[in-house]
């Protein structure tokens, strides 16, 4: 649709995504120069609507932006006061003593938060500094300059028919042009995926790795609530052939975050991550906590877990990748928000220096260097072997070897006897033929502790205008039935945590209106046949307090 005429707006820096990375970059830019024109474009209906996180927040990134964040009223109200780690069996558990856990796993000084609320607060601070934030503005395509650099984005395109043609109420959107464009779209963002491929940003790094994280908010009996408690588990129900685990965080107001992460490198296409999560809640320890309580929200998203060796080049001509767009989650800590903030600050400082020098549209080499050598690189380098060791030796072997490696690096200043372990296959390639595995018989949800998938999706408050083009696109419409169904038992029916994909009467059905924007399909499809793109702005989940 290149013939469409659009209004354009020129600013200094365009930021795609109002998560912790994008907002940190915007805030830091305005702190450095209040005259800079900075625009943040957010596809959610409001800031925080699409934010899903654990979340125990390491406040180090926030403190770089606002040393006085407590005085400013940042919503970090529940300090961690108790840390637990359990290995679960079907009917019992073993608690690992805190003394044997590597020091970096200690949550002292961290806070249990709603990252949606943290981002809403950060947006208020950004706007007070003069940042312009536009929610409900999905960025559907990149704009390239004469020299091949990224010079802007198209945002706010609405009203297409299902076949992609302009409808009666079509709005072409605007061109937002900047000296630099920051992509902070979260995991597997469509624009980030495009620039990584276009500029070969991943040529010198290992393959990316991911997990699917699912989370519910529960209101529990006050007698069972322990504000400030953080609990992680591994083992049952995934067992010790598949990697993953849970988190249970006690917030204030008798609320508890209950979540489960399944690493997407699993081999058995019959595995059903959502049902593993539902089964987990029936473990005696978890069931005791939740019985008599009420689930009030549900969500899901992919989680980056490749770590240090999987970080691509983060600077590209005209812009930069921030936060989870670059894969900055610390897997053993299950934390990425602090690194997202650090990355936004580093990118902002590099862009500010470049603009001061009269530059624009070039490569921010200083950002690429500072990300690897600064707080983010140091945080991720010492845990770089945890994920590949888990993959090679299983969860128990990975726990022992990964723990040893983290302790050894702590003692010997970052030196590892393992060097840097490679990941090997990507998550799509890890999927094996269905004929090599037995189907898994999952218990039927009871409607009290466990719930069917579509009922739970209603608690994500997701919504999509159904007359628009499907934002989940197949490269080849015949592959799901001709290849994935006979070879892999079409795993899209199971790996999607929102029930988007079905096989009905030998046809592949995409219920895109259910999509919670986790992007698992873009990652795990064994034929790499599904591409996730943005729907109309404002569509998708509307997480209340996730």
mmCIF file with all atom_site columns, N, CA and C in Angstrom, residues 1 58 136 254 373 397 486:
data_model
loop_
_atom_site.group_PDB
_atom_site.id
_atom_site.type_symbol
_atom_site.label_atom_id
_atom_site.label_alt_id
_atom_site.label_comp_id
_atom_site.label_asym_id
_atom_site.label_entity_id
_atom_site.label_seq_id
_atom_site.pdbx_PDB_ins_code
_atom_site.Cartn_x
_atom_site.Cartn_y
_atom_site.Cartn_z
_atom_site.occupancy
_atom_site.B_iso_or_equiv
_atom_site.pdbx_formal_charge
_atom_site.auth_seq_id
_atom_site.auth_comp_id
_atom_site.auth_asym_id
_atom_site.auth_atom_id
_atom_site.pdbx_PDB_model_num
ATOM 1  N N  . UNK A 1 1   ? 0.844  -1.206  0.000  1.00 0.00 ? 1   UNK A N  1
ATOM 2  C CA . UNK A 1 1   ? 0.000  0.000   0.000  1.00 0.00 ? 1   UNK A CA 1
ATOM 3  C C  . UNK A 1 1   ? 0.875  1.250   0.000  1.00 0.00 ? 1   UNK A C  1
ATOM 4  N N  . UNK A 1 58  ? 14.147 -5.937  40.565 1.00 0.00 ? 58  UNK A N  1
ATOM 5  C CA . UNK A 1 58  ? 15.418 -5.407  41.043 1.00 0.00 ? 58  UNK A CA 1
ATOM 6  C C  . UNK A 1 58  ? 15.391 -3.911  40.712 1.00 0.00 ? 58  UNK A C  1
ATOM 7  N N  . UNK A 1 136 ? -2.647 2.985   22.064 1.00 0.00 ? 136 UNK A N  1
ATOM 8  C CA . UNK A 1 136 ? -3.562 2.602   20.988 1.00 0.00 ? 136 UNK A CA 1
ATOM 9  C C  . UNK A 1 136 ? -2.985 2.856   19.617 1.00 0.00 ? 136 UNK A C  1
ATOM 10 N N  . UNK A 1 254 ? -3.887 -9.333  50.001 1.00 0.00 ? 254 UNK A N  1
ATOM 11 C CA . UNK A 1 254 ? -4.225 -10.765 49.917 1.00 0.00 ? 254 UNK A CA 1
ATOM 12 C C  . UNK A 1 254 ? -4.158 -11.320 48.502 1.00 0.00 ? 254 UNK A C  1
ATOM 13 N N  . UNK A 1 373 ? 29.205 -4.135  28.062 1.00 0.00 ? 373 UNK A N  1
ATOM 14 C CA . UNK A 1 373 ? 30.217 -3.921  29.101 1.00 0.00 ? 373 UNK A CA 1
ATOM 15 C C  . UNK A 1 373 ? 29.636 -3.366  30.401 1.00 0.00 ? 373 UNK A C  1
ATOM 16 N N  . UNK A 1 397 ? 20.376 -32.113 36.379 1.00 0.00 ? 397 UNK A N  1
ATOM 17 C CA . UNK A 1 397 ? 21.787 -31.937 36.040 1.00 0.00 ? 397 UNK A CA 1
ATOM 18 C C  . UNK A 1 397 ? 22.114 -30.471 35.809 1.00 0.00 ? 397 UNK A C  1
ATOM 19 N N  . UNK A 1 486 ? 0.224  -34.410 10.196 1.00 0.00 ? 486 UNK A N  1
ATOM 20 C CA . UNK A 1 486 ? 0.708  -35.801 10.185 1.00 0.00 ? 486 UNK A CA 1
ATOM 21 C C  . UNK A 1 486 ? 2.053  -36.003 10.869 1.00 0.00 ? 486 UNK A C  1
#
